[in-house]
Tab-separated table of C-alpha atoms in Angstrom:
chain	number	residue	atom	x	y	z
A	1	MET	CA	34.264	-0.064	5.009
A	2	PRO	CA	37.191	-1.933	6.562
A	3	PRO	CA	40.619	-0.331	6.923
A	4	THR	CA	43.371	-1.107	4.449
A	5	VAL	CA	45.429	-4.026	5.676
A	6	TYR	CA	47.166	-5.257	2.540
A	7	PRO	CA	50.225	-3.558	1.035
A	8	VAL	CA	49.579	-2.034	-2.371
A	9	SER	CA	52.197	-1.227	-4.988
A	10	SER	CA	52.856	2.449	-5.565
A	11	THR	CA	52.286	1.867	-9.277
A	12	ALA	CA	48.637	0.891	-8.782
A	13	PRO	CA	46.084	3.360	-10.178
A	14	GLY	CA	44.980	5.812	-7.496
A	15	PHE	CA	41.300	4.916	-7.479
A	16	MET	CA	42.106	1.207	-7.019
A	17	VAL	CA	44.474	1.531	-4.055
A	18	GLY	CA	41.666	1.465	-1.493
A	19	TRP	CA	39.938	-1.430	-3.207
A	20	LEU	CA	43.109	-3.505	-3.373
A	21	GLY	CA	44.215	-2.557	0.142
A	22	THR	CA	40.931	-3.632	1.712
A	23	GLY	CA	40.909	-6.981	-0.017
A	24	GLY	CA	38.384	-6.033	-2.668
A	25	THR	CA	35.485	-4.423	-0.811
A	26	TRP	CA	33.148	-2.551	-3.133
A	27	GLN	CA	32.660	0.279	-0.632
A	28	ALA	CA	36.324	1.278	-0.913
A	29	LEU	CA	36.108	1.291	-4.706
A	30	LEU	CA	32.928	3.392	-4.591
A	31	VAL	CA	34.492	5.954	-2.238
A	32	SER	CA	37.595	6.173	-4.445
A	33	VAL	CA	35.565	6.715	-7.611
A	34	LEU	CA	33.436	9.347	-5.840
A	35	ASN	CA	36.615	11.114	-4.677
A	36	VAL	CA	37.897	11.267	-8.254
A	37	ALA	CA	34.536	12.583	-9.488
A	38	VAL	CA	34.317	15.277	-6.803
A	39	GLY	CA	37.922	16.323	-7.408
A	40	THR	CA	37.218	16.629	-11.108
A	41	LEU	CA	34.114	18.724	-10.478
A	42	ILE	CA	36.079	21.033	-8.179
A	43	TYR	CA	38.932	21.640	-10.634
A	44	LEU	CA	36.907	21.739	-13.870
A	45	PRO	CA	35.726	25.374	-13.584
A	46	PHE	CA	39.299	26.562	-13.056
A	47	ILE	CA	40.574	24.627	-16.060
A	48	LEU	CA	37.786	25.997	-18.251
A	49	LEU	CA	38.497	29.528	-17.032
A	50	ASN	CA	42.195	29.111	-17.786
A	51	ASN	CA	41.404	27.843	-21.286
A	52	ARG	CA	39.170	30.860	-21.888
A	53	ILE	CA	41.878	33.264	-20.689
A	54	GLN	CA	44.484	31.617	-22.915
A	55	GLU	CA	42.149	31.869	-25.886
A	56	LEU	CA	41.586	35.589	-25.246
A	57	ARG	CA	45.339	36.170	-24.953
A	58	GLU	CA	45.967	34.382	-28.237
A	59	ARG	CA	43.269	36.446	-29.963
A	60	SER	CA	44.658	39.720	-28.633
A	61	ALA	CA	48.208	38.728	-29.653
A	62	ALA	CA	46.981	37.903	-33.177
A	63	HIS	CA	45.248	41.308	-33.472
A	64	GLU	CA	48.387	43.156	-32.356
A	65	LYS	CA	50.452	41.708	-35.213
């Protein structure tokens, strides 16, 4: 994968910055998409746990009333 050599606007979507900066190489796009997927898989358990905790708090608050 070549290095980024082209300037990219800061308003470009995050996963496309590498692809646009390298002049459109598919390897950069693949690495960016994989990074987004891995990041999502890392954070997903914590988000689900937080949702479960919030649900339990709401249930316990409803029973106290």
